[in-house]
């Protein structure tokens, strides 16, 4: 996978943030790849786990970068910086985990 | 993305689990797709984030299933059940978050 970085953000919105406000923030997040070339992929979703081990987090966002340098460019990009401040002001809890994926393939694939 | 489920596990191993024991557990995890047909993809890595928001988690594992039903088959599969008990006995903290990904594409892609 060379230098690919997957950047996981888990969060829980504050109770004071309405569903419409949540949607607007998620749409802004999903639009970041149009402004930040280092951001090669973006996917998100809400928790549908059944093991009750999600520790209160309700939303996951995974961004993909070609390299740690791309991740670094993203973090300091003014469009990201402005958005991140707005988003973090709307959450009770946020967790960020980045990793360089090792991919396991099925023996028969 | 239809019914695809991405299953994120974040964990921190106990200090008593040696690097060799960690590697052996990770290799067992990466071999699960060979035993469990519902498990369509698997990738993992250690934290390389720079924002100090990883909340102590050191390893991420993302499994992919075609549907919530596939995820459910995995959870109760005897090979998974046996492995999960062994793995959870080796960790201080574990977080599981499943989601059905909505994918954002760049406007120019």
Coordinates of C-alpha atoms in Angstrom, one line a residue, chain A residues 40-94:
Chain A
X40 CA -7.9 11.5 -2.3
X41 CA -11.0 9.8 -0.7
X42 CA -13.7 10.3 1.8
X43 CA -16.4 8.1 3.3
X44 CA -18.6 8.4 6.3
X45 CA -21.5 6.8 8.1
X46 CA -23.3 6.5 11.4
X47 CA -22.9 3.7 13.9
X48 CA -24.7 0.5 13.1
X49 CA -22.7 -1.8 15.4
X50 CA -24.5 -4.3 17.6
X51 CA -21.8 -5.1 20.1
X52 CA -22.3 -2.0 22.3
X53 CA -18.6 -1.2 22.2
X54 CA -18.8 2.1 20.3
X55 CA -18.1 4.1 23.4
X56 CA -20.7 6.7 22.6
X57 CA -19.4 7.7 19.2
X58 CA -22.1 8.2 16.6
X59 CA -20.4 9.2 13.4
X60 CA -17.3 7.8 11.6
X61 CA -15.4 9.6 8.8
X62 CA -12.4 8.0 6.9
X63 CA -10.3 10.2 4.7
X64 CA -7.5 8.7 2.4
X65 CA -4.2 10.3 1.6
X66 CA -1.4 9.1 -0.7
X67 CA 1.3 9.8 1.9
X68 CA 1.9 11.2 5.4
X69 CA 3.0 14.4 3.6
X70 CA -0.5 14.6 2.0
X71 CA -2.0 14.1 5.4
X72 CA 0.2 16.9 6.8
X73 CA -0.8 19.2 3.9
X74 CA -4.4 18.5 4.7
X75 CA -4.1 19.2 8.4
X76 CA -2.6 22.7 7.8
X77 CA -4.7 23.6 4.8
X78 CA -6.7 26.8 5.6
X79 CA -10.0 25.2 4.3
X80 CA -9.5 22.2 6.7
X81 CA -8.3 24.4 9.5
X82 CA -11.4 26.6 9.4
X83 CA -13.8 23.6 9.0
X84 CA -12.1 21.6 11.8
X85 CA -12.5 24.5 14.3
X86 CA -16.2 24.7 13.4
X87 CA -16.7 20.9 13.6
X88 CA -14.8 20.4 16.9
X89 CA -17.0 23.2 18.4
X90 CA -20.0 21.1 17.7
X91 CA -18.9 17.8 19.3
X92 CA -18.7 16.4 22.8
X93 CA -16.0 13.9 21.9
X94 CA -13.7 13.3 19.0

